[in-house]
XYZ file of C-alpha atoms in Angstrom:
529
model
C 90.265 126.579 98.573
C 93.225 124.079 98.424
C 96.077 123.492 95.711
C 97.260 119.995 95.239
C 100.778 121.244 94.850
C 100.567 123.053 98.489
C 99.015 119.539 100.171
C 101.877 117.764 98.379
C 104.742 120.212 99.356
C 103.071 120.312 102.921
C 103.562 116.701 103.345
C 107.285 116.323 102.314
C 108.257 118.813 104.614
C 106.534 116.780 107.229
C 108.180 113.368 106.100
C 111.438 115.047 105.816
C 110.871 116.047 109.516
C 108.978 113.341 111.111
C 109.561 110.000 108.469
C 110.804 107.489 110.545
C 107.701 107.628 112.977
C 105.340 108.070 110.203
C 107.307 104.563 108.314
C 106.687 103.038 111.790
C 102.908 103.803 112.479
C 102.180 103.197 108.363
C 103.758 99.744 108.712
C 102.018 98.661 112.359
C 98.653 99.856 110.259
C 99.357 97.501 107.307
C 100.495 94.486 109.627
C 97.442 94.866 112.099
C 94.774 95.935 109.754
C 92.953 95.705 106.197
C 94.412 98.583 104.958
C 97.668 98.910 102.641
C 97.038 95.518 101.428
C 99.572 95.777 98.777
C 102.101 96.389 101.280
C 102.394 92.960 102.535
C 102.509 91.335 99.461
C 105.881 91.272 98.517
C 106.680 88.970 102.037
C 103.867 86.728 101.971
C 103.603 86.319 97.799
C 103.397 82.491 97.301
C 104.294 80.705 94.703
C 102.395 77.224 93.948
C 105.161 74.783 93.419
C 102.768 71.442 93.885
C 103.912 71.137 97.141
C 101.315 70.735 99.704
C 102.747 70.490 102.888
C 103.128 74.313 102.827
C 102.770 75.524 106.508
C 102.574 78.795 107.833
C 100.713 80.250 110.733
C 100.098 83.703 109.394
C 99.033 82.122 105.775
C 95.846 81.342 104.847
C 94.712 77.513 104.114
C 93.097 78.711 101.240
C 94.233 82.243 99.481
C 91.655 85.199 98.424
C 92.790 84.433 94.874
C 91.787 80.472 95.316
C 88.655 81.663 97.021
C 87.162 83.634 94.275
C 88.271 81.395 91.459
C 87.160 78.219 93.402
C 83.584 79.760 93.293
C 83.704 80.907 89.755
C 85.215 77.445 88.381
C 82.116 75.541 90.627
C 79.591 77.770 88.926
C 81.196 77.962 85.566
C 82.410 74.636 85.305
C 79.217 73.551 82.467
C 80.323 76.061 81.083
C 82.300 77.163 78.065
C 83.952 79.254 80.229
C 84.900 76.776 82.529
C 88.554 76.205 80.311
C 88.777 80.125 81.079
C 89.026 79.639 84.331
C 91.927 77.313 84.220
C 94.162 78.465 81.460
C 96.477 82.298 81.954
C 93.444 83.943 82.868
C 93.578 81.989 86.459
C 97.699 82.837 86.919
C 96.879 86.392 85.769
C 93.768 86.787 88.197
C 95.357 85.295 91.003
C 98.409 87.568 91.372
C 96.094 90.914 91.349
C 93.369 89.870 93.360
C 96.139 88.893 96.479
C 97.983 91.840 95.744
C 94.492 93.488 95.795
C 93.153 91.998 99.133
C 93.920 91.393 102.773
C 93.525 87.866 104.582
C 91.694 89.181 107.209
C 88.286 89.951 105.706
C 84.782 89.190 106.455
C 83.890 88.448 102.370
C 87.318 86.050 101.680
C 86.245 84.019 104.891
C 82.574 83.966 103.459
C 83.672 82.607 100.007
C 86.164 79.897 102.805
C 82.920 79.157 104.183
C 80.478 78.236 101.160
C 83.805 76.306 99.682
C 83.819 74.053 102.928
C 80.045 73.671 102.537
C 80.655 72.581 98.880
C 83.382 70.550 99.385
C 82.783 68.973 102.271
C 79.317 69.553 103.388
C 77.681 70.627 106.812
C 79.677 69.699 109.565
C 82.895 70.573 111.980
C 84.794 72.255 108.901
C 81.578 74.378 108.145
C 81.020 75.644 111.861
C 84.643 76.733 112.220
C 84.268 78.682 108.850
C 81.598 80.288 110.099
C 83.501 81.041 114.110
C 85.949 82.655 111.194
C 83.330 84.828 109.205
C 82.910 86.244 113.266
C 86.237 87.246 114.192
C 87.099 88.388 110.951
C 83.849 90.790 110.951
C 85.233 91.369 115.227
C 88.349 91.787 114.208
C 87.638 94.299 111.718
C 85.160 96.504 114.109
C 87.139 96.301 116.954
C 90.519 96.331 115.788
C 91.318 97.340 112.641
C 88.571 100.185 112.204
C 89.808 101.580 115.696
C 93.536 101.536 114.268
C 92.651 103.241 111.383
C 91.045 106.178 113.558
C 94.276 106.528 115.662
C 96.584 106.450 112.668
C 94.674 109.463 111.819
C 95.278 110.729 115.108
C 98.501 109.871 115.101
C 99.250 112.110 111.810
C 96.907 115.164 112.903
C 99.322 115.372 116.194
C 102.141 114.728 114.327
C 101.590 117.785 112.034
C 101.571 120.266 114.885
C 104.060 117.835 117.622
C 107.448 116.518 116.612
C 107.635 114.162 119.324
C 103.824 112.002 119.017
C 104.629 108.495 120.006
C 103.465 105.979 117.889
C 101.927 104.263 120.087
C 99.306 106.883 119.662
C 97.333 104.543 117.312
C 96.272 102.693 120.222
C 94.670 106.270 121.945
C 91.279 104.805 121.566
C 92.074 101.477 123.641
C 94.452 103.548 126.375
C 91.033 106.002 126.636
C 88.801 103.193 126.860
C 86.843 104.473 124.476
C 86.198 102.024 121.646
C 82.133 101.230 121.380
C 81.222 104.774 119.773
C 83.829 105.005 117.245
C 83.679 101.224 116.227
C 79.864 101.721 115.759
C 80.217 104.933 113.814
C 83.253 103.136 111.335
C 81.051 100.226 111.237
C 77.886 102.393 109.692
C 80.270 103.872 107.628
C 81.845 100.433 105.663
C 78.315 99.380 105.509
C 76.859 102.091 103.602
C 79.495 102.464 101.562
C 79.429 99.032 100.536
C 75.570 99.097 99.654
C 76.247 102.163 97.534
C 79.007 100.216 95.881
C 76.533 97.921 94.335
C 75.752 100.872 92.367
C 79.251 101.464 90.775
C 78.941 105.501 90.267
C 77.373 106.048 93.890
C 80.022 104.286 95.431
C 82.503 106.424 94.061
C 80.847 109.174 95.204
C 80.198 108.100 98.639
C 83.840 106.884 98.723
C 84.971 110.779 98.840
C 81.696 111.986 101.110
C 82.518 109.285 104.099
C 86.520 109.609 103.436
C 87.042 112.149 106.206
C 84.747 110.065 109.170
C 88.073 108.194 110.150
C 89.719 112.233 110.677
C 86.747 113.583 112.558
C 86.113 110.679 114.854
C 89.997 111.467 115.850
C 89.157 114.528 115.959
C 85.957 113.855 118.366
C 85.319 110.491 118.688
C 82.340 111.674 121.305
C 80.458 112.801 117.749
C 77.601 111.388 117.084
C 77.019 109.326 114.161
C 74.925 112.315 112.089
C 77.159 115.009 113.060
C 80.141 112.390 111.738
C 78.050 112.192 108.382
C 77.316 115.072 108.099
C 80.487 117.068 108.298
C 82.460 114.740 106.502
C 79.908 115.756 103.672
C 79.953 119.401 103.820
C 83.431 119.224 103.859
C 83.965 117.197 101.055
C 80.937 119.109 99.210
C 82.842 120.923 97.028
C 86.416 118.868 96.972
C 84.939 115.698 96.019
C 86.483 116.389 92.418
C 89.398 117.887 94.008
C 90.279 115.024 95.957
C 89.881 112.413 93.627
C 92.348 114.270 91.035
C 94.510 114.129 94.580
C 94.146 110.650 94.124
C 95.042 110.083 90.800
C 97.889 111.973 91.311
C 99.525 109.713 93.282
C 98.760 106.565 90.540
C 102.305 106.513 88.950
C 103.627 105.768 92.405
C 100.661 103.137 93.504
C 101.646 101.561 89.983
C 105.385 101.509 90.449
C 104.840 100.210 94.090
C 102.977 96.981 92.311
C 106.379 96.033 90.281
C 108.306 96.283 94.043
C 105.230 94.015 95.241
C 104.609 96.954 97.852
C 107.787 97.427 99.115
C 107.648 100.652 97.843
C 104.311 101.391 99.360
C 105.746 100.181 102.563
C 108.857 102.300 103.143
C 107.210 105.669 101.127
C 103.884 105.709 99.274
C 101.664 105.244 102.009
C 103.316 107.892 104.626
C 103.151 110.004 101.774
C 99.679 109.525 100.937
C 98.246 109.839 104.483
C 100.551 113.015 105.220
C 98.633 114.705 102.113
C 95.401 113.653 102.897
C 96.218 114.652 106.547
C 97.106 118.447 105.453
C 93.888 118.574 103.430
C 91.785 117.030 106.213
C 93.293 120.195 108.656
C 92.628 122.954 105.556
C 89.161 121.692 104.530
C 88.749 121.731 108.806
C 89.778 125.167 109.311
C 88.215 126.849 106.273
C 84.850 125.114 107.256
C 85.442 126.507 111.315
C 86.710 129.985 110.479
C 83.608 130.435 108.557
C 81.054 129.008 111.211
C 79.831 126.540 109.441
C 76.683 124.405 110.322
C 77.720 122.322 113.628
C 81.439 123.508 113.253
C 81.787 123.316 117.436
C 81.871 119.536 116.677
C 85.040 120.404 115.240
C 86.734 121.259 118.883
C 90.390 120.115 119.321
C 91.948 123.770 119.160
C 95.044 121.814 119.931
C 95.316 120.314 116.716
C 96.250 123.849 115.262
C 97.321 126.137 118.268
C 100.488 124.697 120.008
C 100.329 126.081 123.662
C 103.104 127.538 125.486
C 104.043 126.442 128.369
C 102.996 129.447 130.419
C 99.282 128.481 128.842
C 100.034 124.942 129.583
C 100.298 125.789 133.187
C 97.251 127.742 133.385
C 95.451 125.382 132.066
C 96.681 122.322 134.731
C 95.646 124.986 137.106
C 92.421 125.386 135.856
C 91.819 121.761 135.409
C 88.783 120.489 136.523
C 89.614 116.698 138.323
C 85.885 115.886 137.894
C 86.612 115.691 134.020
C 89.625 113.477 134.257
C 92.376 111.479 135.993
C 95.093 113.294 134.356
C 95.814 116.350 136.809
C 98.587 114.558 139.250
C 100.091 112.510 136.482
C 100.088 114.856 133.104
C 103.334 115.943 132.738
C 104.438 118.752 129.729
C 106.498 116.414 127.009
C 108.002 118.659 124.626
C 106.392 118.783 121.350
C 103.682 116.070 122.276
C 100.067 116.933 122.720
C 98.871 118.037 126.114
C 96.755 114.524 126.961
C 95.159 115.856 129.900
C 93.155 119.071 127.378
C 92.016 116.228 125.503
C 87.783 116.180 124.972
C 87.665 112.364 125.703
C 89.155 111.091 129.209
C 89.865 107.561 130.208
C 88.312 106.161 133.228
C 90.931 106.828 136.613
C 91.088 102.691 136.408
C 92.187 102.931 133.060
C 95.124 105.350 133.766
C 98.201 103.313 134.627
C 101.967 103.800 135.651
C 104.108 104.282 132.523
C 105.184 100.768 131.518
C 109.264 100.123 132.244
C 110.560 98.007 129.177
C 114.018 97.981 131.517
C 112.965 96.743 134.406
C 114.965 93.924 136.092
C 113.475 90.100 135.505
C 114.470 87.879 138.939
C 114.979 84.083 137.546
C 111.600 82.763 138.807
C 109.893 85.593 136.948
C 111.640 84.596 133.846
C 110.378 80.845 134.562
C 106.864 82.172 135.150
C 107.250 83.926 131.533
C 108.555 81.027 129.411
C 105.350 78.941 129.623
C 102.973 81.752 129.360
C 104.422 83.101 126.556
C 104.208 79.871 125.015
C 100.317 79.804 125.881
C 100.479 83.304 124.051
C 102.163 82.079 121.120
C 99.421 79.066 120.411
C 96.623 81.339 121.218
C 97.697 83.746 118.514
C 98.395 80.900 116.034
C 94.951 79.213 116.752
C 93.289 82.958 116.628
C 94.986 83.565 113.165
C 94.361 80.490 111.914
C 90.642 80.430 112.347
C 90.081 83.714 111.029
C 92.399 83.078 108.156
C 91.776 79.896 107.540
C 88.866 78.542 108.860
C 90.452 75.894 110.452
C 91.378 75.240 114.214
C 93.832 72.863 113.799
C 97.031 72.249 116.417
C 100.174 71.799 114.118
C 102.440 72.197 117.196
C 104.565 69.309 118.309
C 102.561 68.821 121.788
C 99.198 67.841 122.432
C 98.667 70.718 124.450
C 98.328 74.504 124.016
C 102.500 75.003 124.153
C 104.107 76.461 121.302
C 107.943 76.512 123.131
C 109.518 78.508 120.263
C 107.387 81.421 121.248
C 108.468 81.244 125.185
C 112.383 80.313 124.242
C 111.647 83.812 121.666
C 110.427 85.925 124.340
C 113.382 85.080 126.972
C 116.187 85.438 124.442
C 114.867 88.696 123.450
C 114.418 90.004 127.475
C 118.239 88.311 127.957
C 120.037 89.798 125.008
C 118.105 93.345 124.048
C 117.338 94.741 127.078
C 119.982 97.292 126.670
C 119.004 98.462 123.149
C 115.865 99.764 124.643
C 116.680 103.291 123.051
C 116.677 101.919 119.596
C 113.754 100.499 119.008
C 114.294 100.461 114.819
C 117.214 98.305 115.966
C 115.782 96.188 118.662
C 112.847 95.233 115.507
C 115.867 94.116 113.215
C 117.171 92.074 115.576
C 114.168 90.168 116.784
C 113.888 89.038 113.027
C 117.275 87.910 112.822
C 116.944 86.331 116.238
C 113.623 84.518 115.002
C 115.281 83.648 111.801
C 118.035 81.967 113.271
C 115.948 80.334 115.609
C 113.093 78.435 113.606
C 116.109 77.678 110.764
C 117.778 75.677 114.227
C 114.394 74.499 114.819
C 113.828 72.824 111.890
C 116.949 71.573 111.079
C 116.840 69.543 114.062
C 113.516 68.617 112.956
C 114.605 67.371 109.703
C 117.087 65.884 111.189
C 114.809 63.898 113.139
C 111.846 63.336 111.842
C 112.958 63.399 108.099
C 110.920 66.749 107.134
C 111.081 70.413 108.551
C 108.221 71.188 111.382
C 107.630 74.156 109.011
C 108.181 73.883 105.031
C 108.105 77.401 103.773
C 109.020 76.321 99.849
C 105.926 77.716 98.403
C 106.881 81.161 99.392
C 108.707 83.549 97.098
C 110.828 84.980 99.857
C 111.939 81.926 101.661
C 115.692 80.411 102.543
C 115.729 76.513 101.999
C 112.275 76.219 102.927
C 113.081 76.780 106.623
C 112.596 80.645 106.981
C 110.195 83.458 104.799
C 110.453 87.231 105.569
C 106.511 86.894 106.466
C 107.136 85.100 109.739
C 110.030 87.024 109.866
C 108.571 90.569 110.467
C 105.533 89.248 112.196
C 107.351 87.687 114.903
C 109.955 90.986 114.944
C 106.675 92.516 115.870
C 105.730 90.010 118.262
C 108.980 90.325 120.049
C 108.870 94.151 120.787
C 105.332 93.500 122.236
C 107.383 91.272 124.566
C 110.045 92.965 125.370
C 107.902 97.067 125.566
C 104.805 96.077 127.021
C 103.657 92.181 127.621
C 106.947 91.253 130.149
C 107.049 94.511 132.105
C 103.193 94.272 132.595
C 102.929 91.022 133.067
C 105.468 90.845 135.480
C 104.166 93.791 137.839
C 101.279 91.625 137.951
C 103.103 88.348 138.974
C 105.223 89.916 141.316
C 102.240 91.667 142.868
C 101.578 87.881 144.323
C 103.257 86.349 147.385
C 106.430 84.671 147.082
C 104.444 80.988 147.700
C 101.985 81.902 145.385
C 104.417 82.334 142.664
C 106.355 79.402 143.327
C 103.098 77.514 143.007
C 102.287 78.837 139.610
C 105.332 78.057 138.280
C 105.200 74.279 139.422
C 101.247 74.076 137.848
C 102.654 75.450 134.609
C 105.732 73.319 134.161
C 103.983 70.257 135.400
C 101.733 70.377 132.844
C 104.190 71.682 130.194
C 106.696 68.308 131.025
C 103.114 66.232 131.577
C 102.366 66.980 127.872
C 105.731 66.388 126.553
C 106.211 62.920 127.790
C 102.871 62.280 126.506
C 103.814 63.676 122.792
C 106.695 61.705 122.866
C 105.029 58.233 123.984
C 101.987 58.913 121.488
C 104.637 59.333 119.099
C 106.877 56.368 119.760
C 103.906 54.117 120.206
C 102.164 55.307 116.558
C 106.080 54.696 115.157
């Protein structure tokens, strides 16, 4: 039996313990995946103005809202409720199905597609809708159904260890263990959303698959019947339960839609998963106490029993190095869970040094770094694009794949942070006021040149003189510690892993081609002037 009040009361102690961590791995889950969609509404909420030289990377070409109503309006439009469609009704509709729905989504780039196809017909617009339909359904196997499983890890360590990193959403990908869970979380959306087309059975099915994500962190060896199957004996009776759990938190889910989610952002949704977290662990250890039917699948021991360090030690001694690389290199963190007792190991190739965010950068490895973050930058601005979009359009000033803001980004950050390491809260503020300052610069000069701003952010609610919106903002602040934490210091082992010829060399290839392609920008440019 559980009490909502205890779940409740269980989590705020937690927060009041362990909030800043929980803030941090709540808002990496709403930026990277499709959940919390309401939390990124109130920096990316656009407001149509007429304007149509709108540009923004991490925007899509056409917006969920758009999307749905484009459809409707095409079907409806011999129809009497065709003047529906574009009166209130479409203002209305539009502001709750983007506050409702995430970009990145396998449906919204469906509807992108069969709008290209009747706008435009078969051809090059259609085929890169449909390359989008397939990352978006990629991206949301692979990525964001994998995140989702290790913020659930994440908060079942966190209940028992203070100190979990946050970077223990990634535990899947650092285990190397990502085909069995994605296949099981993939079975899982797909049910549910055939039971959905029943209204009632999706609701129930809803609260029978809810606790897959918690078992898979659990286990993620489980197989996909076991996974079922336990989710729905433990749910059996709490189904009811649960969803009154649920409801209980509407008055906050309501008030968070008048902050545009910035109140699901900084409290509602730590709260939410720190509940649901506590009842996971009751529902988990009512069901093993009582030897339940396949209860051994149910075998982190970890999760609940903290071991001493005298057990700790035992256990290292005991370790068998046939079941994992971890016996030379585990080490006993205070309050963090003992990695090497984990069920799942990584492969001894996947097991690397720690990373060191504050190692030294020579000049020619801050060279080599400039162009290839650039490369980075358009690759991720291409990649987003597509999927968001549909489009694969290059709306950088060079003909080739260089966005320069993104390497000039990454070397400022490595010059001027590196000894805020500690603070890494801080080091994300910065980045965004470092990328603010920098793209305002940016397009300044290119207004001052070219009569327009390379970027026109006007449409956007939370914009400053069209130059700058909080969006781009906080994506690129999270860009920037992936630079400055993992990307440089990796990157840079590698390159400096080469002989000192060999790196010279790379450097001349990259900037030959980088100043190659700007004198050929410029004389394309001069020559169409």
């Amino acid at each position: 039996m559980w009490k909502r009040k205890a779940m409740k009361k269980k989590a705020m102690v937690l927060m009041k313990k362990s909030y800043l961590s929980m803030l941090a791995v709540c808002f990496l889950i709403a930026m990277l995946t499709t959940a919390y969609s309401v939390s990124t509404t109130f920096f990316n909420l656009q407001i149509p103005s007429g304007s149509s030289d709108t540009d923004a990377a991490f925007t899509t070409a056409v917006s969920n809202s758009e999307a749905i109503l484009e459809i409707a309006d095409y079907f409806f439009k011999s129809t009497p409720f065709h003047d529906i469609f574009q009166g209130v009704f479409y203002n209305v509709s539009s502001i709750f199905i983007n506050l409702l729905s995430t970009n990145i989504s396998v449906f919204f780039a469906f509807l992108r597609a069969v709008i290209s196809l009747l706008n435009e017909g078969a051809g090059t617009t259609l085929i890169f809708s449909a390359v989008s339909i397939l990352f978006a359904f990629f991206y949301q196997i692979f990525i964001s159904n994998i995140l989702l499983v290790g913020e659930k890890r994440f908060f079942l360590e966190n209940r028992s260890y203070r100190q979990t990193p946050v970077s223990k959403i990634f535990c899947l990908y650092k285990l190397r263990y990502i085909r069995h869970p994605a296949w099981i979380m993939f079975l899982r959306s797909l049910f549910q959303n055939l039971w959905n087309i029943t209204i009632i059975g999706g609701v129930i099915k809803h609260y029978e698959y809810i606790l897959i994500p918690y078992i898979l962190a659990e286990n993620p060896k489980i197989s996909r019947k076991d996974a079922f199957f336990l989710s729905k004996q433990l749910m059996r009776r709490s189904k009811w339960k649960f969803f009154l759990l649920d409801l209980s938190f509407l008055g906050w889910q309501i008030l968070s839609l008048f902050t545009l989610g910035l109140l699901d952002l900084l409290f509602v949704n730590p709260y939410i998963t720190a509940c649901r977290t506590e009842l996971y662990a009751t529902l988990r250890r009512n069901y093993v106490l009582s030897r339940s039917p396949r209860y051994e699948q149910l075998n982190d021991s970890y999760l609940e029993h903290v071991p001493s360090d005298d057990e700790l030690l035992i256990s290292k001694a005991l370790y068998d190095d046939s079941q994992g690389p971890y016996t030379k290199i585990s080490y006993f963190a205070p309050e963090q869970y003992p990695v090497f007792l984990f069920s799942v190991q990584p492969p001894l190739k996947a097991v690397k040094s720690p990373v060191r965010a504050d190692r030294k950068y020579d000049p020619l490895s801050l060279f080599f770094l400039f162009p290839v973050f650039s490369i980075l930058g358009w690759i991720l601005e291409m990649f987003v694009r597509l999927i968001n979009g549909g489009s694969f359009e290059n709306t950088g000033a060079l003909l080739g794949p260089w966005l320069p803001v993104y390497g000039l980004y990454g070397i400022l950050i490595l010059l001027l942070f590196k000894r805020l390491l500690k603070q890494p809260v801080l080091i994300f503020v910065l980045n965004g006021v470092l990328y603010s300052v920098l793209e305002y610069i940016i397009n300044m000069a290119s207004e001052l040149i070219n009569g327009q701003p390379l970027r026109n952010y006007s449409d956007f609610l939370l914009n400053i003189d069209g130059k700058i919106y909080l969006g781009g903002t906080i994506c690129f602040a999270l860009i920037g510690c992936a630079f400055l934490y993992y990307l440089a210091p990796r990157w840079t082992d590698r390159y400096m892993k080469l002989g000192h010829s060999r790196r010279v060399l790379i450097c001349l290839i990259l900037y030959v081609l980088f100043i190659a392609d700007i004198v050929l920008s410029v004389y394309l440019r001069l020559t169409a002037a």
